[in-house]
XYZ file of N, CA and C in Angstrom:
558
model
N 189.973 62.361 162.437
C 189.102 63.481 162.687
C 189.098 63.841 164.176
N 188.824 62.853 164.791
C 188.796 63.164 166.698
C 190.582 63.918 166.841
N 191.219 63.302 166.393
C 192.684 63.964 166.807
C 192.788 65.459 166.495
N 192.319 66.033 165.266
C 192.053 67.291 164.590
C 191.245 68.110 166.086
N 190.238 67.364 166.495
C 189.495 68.232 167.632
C 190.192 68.408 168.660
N 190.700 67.332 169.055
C 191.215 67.300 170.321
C 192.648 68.524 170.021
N 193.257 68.079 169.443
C 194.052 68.858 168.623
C 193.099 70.828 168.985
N 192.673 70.837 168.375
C 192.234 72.372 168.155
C 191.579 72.778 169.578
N 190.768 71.831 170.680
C 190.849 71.944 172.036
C 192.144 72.577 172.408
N 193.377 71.430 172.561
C 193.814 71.992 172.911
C 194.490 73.025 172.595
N 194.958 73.520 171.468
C 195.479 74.747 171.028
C 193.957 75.782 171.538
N 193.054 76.258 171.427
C 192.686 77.087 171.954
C 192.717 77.477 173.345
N 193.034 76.162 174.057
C 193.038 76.008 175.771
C 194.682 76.970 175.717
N 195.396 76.382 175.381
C 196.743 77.414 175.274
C 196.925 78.688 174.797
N 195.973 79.273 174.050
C 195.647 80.221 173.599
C 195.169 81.412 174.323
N 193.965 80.456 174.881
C 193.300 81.088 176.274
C 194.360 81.491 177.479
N 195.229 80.577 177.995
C 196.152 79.971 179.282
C 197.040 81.777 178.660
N 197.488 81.745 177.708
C 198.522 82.545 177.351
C 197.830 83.990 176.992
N 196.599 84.466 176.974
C 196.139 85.651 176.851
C 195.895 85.812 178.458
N 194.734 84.834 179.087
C 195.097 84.785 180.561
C 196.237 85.735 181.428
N 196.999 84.943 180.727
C 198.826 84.833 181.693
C 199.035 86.045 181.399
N 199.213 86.769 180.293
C 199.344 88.418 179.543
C 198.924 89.608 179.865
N 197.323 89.148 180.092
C 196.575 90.024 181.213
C 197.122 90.209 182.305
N 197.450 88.710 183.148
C 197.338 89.091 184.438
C 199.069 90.036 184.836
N 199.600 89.997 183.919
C 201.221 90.320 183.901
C 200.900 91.778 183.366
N 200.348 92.013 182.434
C 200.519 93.443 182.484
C 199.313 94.221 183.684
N 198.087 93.784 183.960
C 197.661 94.436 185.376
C 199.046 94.195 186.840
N 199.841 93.267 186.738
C 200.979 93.165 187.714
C 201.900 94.268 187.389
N 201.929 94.493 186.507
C 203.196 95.655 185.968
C 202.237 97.040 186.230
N 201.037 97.004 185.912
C 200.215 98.417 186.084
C 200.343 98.550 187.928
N 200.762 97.953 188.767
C 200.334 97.832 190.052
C 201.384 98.241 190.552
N 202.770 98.133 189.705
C 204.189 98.068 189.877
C 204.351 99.597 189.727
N 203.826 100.140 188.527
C 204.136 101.213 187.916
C 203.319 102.149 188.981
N 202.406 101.826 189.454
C 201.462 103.070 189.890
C 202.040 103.515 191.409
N 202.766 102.139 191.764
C 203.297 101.948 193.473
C 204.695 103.295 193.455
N 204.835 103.200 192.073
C 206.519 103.818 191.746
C 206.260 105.038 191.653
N 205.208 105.378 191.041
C 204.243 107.159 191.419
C 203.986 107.153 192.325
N 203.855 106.499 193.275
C 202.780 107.131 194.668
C 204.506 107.220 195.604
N 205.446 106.660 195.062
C 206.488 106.647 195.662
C 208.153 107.779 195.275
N 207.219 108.105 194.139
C 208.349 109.318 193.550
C 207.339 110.127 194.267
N 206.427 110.425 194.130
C 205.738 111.594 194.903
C 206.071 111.741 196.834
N 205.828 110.431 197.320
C 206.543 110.623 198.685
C 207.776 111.056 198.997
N 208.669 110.767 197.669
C 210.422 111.339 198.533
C 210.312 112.619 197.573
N 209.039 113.199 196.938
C 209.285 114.788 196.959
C 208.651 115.416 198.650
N 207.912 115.285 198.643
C 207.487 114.977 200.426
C 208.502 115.541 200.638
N 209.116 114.004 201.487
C 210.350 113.668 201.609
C 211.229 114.696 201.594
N 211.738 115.188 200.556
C 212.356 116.213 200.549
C 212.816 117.780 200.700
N 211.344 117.904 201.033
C 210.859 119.355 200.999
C 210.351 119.134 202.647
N 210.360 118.283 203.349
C 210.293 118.554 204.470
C 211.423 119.413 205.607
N 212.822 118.955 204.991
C 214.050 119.116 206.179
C 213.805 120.751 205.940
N 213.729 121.382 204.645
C 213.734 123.043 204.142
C 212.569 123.234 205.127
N 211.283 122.935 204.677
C 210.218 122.964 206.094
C 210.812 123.123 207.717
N 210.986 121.979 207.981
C 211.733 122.281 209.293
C 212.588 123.295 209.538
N 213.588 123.532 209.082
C 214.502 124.798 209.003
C 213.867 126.050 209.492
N 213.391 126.049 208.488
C 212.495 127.512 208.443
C 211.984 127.741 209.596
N 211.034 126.260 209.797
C 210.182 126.648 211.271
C 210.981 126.416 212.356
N 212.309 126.175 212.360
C 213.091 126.193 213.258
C 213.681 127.696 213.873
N 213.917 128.421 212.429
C 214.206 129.936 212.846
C 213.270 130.545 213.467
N 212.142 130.592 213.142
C 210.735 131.178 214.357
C 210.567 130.435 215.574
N 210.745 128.844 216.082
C 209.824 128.667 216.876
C 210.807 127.502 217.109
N 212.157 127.838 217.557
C 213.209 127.087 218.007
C 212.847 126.432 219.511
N 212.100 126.769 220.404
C 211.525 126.278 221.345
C 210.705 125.173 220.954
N 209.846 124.979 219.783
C 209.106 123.876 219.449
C 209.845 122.883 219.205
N 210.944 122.425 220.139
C 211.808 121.106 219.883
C 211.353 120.000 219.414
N 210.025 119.271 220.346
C 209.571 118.467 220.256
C 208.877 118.224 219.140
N 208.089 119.627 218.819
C 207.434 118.713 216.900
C 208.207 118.759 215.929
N 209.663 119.242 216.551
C 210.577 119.702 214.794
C 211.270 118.264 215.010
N 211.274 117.295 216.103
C 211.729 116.699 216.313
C 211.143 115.734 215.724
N 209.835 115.704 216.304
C 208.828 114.194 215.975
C 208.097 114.455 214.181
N 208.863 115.792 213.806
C 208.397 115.488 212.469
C 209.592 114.732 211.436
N 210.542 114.776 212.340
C 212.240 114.419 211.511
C 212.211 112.820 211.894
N 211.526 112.461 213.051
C 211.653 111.275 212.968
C 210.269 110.696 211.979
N 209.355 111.098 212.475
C 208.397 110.323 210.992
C 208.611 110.006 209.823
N 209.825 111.289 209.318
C 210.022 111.395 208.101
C 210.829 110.487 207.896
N 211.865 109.929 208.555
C 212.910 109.264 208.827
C 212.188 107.653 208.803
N 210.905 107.426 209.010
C 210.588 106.489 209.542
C 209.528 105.809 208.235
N 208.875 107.461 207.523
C 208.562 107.277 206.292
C 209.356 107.189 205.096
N 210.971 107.001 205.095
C 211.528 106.909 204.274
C 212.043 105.401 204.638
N 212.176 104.862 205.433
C 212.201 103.328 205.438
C 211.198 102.019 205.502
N 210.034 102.926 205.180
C 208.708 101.833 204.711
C 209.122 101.250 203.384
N 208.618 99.801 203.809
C 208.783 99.407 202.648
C 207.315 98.438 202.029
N 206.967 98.949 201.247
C 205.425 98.480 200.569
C 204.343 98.883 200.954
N 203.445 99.194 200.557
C 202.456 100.141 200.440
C 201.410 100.387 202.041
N 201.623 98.851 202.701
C 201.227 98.387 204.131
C 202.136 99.509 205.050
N 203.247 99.155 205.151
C 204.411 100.021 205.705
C 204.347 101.439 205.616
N 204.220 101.787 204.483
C 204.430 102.885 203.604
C 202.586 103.803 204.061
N 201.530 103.336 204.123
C 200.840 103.973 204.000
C 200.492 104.063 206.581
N 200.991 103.664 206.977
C 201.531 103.824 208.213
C 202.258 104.810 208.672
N 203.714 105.183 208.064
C 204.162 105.549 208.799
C 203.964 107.014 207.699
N 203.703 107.064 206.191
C 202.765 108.658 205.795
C 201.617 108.961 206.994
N 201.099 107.939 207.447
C 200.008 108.521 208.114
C 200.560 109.291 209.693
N 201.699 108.399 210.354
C 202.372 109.489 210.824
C 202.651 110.663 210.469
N 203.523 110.508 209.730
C 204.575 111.518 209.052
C 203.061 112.743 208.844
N 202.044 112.758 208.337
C 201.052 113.459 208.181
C 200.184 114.492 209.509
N 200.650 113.393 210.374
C 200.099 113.892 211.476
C 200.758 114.375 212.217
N 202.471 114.504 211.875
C 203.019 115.025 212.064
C 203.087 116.759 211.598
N 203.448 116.304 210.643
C 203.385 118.020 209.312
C 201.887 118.844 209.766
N 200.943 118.033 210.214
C 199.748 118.998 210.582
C 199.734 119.921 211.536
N 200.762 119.218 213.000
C 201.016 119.978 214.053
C 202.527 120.682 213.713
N 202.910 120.153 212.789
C 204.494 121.540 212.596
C 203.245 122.683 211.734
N 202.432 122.683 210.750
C 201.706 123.643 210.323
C 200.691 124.539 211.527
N 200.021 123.717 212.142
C 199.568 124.523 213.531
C 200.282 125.617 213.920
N 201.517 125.324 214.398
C 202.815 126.375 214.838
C 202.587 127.334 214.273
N 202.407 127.486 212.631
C 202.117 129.211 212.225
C 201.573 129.929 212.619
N 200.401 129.366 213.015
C 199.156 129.995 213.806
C 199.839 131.025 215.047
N 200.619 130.582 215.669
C 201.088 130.561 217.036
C 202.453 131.777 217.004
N 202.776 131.690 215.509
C 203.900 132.615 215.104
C 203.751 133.819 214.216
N 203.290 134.711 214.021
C 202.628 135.244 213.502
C 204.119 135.665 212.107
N 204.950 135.541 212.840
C 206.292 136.096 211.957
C 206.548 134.992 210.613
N 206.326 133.690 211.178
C 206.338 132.631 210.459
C 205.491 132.655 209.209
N 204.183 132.649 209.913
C 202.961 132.806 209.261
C 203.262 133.821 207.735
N 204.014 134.853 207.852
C 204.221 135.505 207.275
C 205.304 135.738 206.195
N 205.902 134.730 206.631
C 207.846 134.551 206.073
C 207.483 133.642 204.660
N 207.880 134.446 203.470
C 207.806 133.889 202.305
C 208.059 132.820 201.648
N 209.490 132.566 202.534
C 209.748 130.915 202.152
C 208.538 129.842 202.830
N 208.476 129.942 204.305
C 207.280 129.359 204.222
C 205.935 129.016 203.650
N 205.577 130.488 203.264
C 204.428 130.297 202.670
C 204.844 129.041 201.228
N 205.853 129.692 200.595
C 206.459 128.718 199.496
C 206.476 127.592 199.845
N 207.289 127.312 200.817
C 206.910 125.500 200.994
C 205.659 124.815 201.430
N 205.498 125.244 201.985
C 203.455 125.307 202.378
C 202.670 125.143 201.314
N 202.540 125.765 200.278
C 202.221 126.116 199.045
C 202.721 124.565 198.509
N 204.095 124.431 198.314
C 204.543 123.374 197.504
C 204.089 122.026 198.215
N 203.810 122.074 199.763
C 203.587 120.868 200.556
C 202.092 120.713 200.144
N 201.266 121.646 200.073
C 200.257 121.207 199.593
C 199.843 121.153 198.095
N 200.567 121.280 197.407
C 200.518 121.115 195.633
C 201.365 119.176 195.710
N 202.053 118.893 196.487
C 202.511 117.845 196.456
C 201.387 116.719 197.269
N 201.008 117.141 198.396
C 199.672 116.029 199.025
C 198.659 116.061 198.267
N 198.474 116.606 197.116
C 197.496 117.336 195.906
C 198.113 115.715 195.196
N 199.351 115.847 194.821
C 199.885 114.797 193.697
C 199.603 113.130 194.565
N 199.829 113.322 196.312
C 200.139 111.782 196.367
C 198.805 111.613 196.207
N 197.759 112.452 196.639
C 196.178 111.771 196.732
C 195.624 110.961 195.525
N 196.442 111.568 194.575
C 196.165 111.281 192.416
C 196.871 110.225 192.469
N 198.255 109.960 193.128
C 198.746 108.394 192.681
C 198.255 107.261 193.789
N 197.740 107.737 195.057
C 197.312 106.603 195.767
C 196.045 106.184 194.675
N 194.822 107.302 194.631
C 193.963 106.601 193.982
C 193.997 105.884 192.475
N 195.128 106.573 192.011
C 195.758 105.536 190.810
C 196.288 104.140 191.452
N 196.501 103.996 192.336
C 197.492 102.866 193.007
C 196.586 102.008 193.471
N 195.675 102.466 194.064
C 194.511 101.474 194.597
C 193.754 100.857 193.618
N 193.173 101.886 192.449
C 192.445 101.517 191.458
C 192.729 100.039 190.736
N 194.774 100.536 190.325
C 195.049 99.363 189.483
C 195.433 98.059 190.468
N 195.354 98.185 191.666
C 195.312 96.646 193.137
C 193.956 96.129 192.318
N 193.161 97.605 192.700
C 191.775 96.284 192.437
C 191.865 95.980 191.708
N 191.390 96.247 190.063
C 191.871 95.541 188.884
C 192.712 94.621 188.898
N 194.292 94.779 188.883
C 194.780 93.156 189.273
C 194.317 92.324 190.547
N 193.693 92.560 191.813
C 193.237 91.307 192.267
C 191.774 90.706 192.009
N 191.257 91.363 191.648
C 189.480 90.948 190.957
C 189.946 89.681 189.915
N 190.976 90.242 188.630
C 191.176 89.338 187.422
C 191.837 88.380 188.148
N 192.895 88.279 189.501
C 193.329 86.979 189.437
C 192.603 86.013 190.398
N 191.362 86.786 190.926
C 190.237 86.034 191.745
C 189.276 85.688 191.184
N 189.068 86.108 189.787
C 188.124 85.720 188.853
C 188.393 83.931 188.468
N 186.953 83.471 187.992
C 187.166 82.098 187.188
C 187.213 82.447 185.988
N 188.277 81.991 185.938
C 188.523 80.904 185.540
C 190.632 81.034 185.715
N 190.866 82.599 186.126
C 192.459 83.013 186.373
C 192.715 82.338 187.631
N 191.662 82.376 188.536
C 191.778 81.518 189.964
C 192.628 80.404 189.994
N 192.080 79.645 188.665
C 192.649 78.376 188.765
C 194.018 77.698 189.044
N 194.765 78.873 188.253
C 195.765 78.993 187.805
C 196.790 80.150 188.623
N 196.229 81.310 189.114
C 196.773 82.442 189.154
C 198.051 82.235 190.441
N 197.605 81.692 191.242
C 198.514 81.262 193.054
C 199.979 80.672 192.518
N 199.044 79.700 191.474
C 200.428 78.935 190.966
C 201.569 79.654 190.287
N 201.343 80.463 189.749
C 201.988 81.054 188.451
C 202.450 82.587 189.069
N 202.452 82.359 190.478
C 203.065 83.453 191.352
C 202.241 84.751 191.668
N 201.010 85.206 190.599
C 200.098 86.240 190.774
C 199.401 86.160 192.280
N 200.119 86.828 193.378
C 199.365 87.044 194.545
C 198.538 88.140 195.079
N 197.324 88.576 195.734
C 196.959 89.878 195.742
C 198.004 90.570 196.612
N 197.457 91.950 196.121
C 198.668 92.933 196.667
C 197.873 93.957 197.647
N 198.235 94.745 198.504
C 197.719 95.485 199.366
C 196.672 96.655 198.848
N 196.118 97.395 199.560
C 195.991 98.814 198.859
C 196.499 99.637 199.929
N 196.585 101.126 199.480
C 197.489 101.931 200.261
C 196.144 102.986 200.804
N 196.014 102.283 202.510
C 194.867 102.917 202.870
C 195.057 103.621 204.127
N 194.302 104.618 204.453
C 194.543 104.865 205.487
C 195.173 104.478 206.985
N 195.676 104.565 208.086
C 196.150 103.983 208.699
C 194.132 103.919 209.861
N 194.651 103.561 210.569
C 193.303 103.119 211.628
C 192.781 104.410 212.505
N 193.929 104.953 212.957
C 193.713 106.091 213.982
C 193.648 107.272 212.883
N 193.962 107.252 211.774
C 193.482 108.790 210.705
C 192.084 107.856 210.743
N 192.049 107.220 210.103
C 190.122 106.916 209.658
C 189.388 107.113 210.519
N 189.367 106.750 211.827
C 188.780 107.220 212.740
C 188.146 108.978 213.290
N 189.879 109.721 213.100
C 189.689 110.886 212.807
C 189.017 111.538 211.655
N 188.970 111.007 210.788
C 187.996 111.612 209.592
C 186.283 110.849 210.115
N 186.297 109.771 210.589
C 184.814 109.619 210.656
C 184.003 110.110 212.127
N 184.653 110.551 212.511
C 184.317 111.627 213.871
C 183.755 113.149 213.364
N 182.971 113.269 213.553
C 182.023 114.626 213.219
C 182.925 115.751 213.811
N 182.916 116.849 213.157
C 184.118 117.796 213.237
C 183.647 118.791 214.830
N 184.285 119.060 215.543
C 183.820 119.961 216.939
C 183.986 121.465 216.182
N 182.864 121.677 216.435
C 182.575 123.383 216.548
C 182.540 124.436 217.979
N 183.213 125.109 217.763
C 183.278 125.749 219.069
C 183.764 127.112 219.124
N 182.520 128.431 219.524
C 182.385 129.198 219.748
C 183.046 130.153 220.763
């Protein structure tokens, strides 16, 4: 009779160990999958930037320096690698594209030139998409690192390779800029 228990202990302990393990593998794969959206959405970015530049190159060929420092961000945001990396040098690359968009202001011809407006249009229908997969991307971090910091996955989770993973957050000098009260000026 004791063998029967011990017996059925442990088969439920394995039972448990292996729904455990299932969970924590498919929240690892949800973390995988969401990183791979927030990352097909950057090399549309990515891609629609050099047509960007162009354009604002035909108006405002004197603006060397931001057509410049936006080719290298981009350059610099296409060799991040993981969401740490990756959410750095977007935050360049961002603060870049803000001051190549300024320039319209300054060009009135630009401002006006259809393809621009088109990519403009598409640049912001696309920072529309990464904002939807970062916060998909962050969401499913937390979810997988809560369950493998939880007790009783704790126990187990370090061992069995489940490590927490980053979230894709602002860089230091944007957060700052957003928590600075906006200047008004007359």
């Amino acid at each position: 009779m004791t063998g029967w228990i011990v017996l059925g202990v442990v088969v439920v302990l394995v039972l448990w160990l292996v729904v455990t393990y299932n969970r924590l593998v498919a929240l690892r794969q949800t973390t995988g999958q969401a990183w791979s959206d927030v990352d097909v959405q950057l090399k549309q970015r990515h891609d629609l930037i050099p047509n960007l530049v162009e354009t604002v190159k035909g108006y405002a060929s004197h603006e060397r320096g931001t057509l410049e420092g936006v080719v290298q961000a981009r350059n610099a945001a296409l060799g991040a690698r993981g969401p740490e990396q990756a959410a750095a040098a977007e935050g360049a690359l961002g603060a870049a594209l803000g001051r190549l968009m300024a320039l319209s202001e300054a060009y009135p011809d630009l401002k006006a030139n259809q393809n621009f407006l088109q990519l403009q249009s598409e640049l912001g229908d696309i920072e529309n998409k990464i904002a939807a997969a970062r916060r998909f991307f962050n969401n499913a971090v937390a979810e997988y690192n809560s369950a493998i910091q939880q007790i009783p996955a704790v126990l187990f989770s370090g061992a069995l390779g489940f490590l927490p993973r980053g979230f894709f957050e602002l860089p230091e000098a944007e957060r700052a800029a957003i928590a600075a009260p906006p200047q008004v000026k007359f």
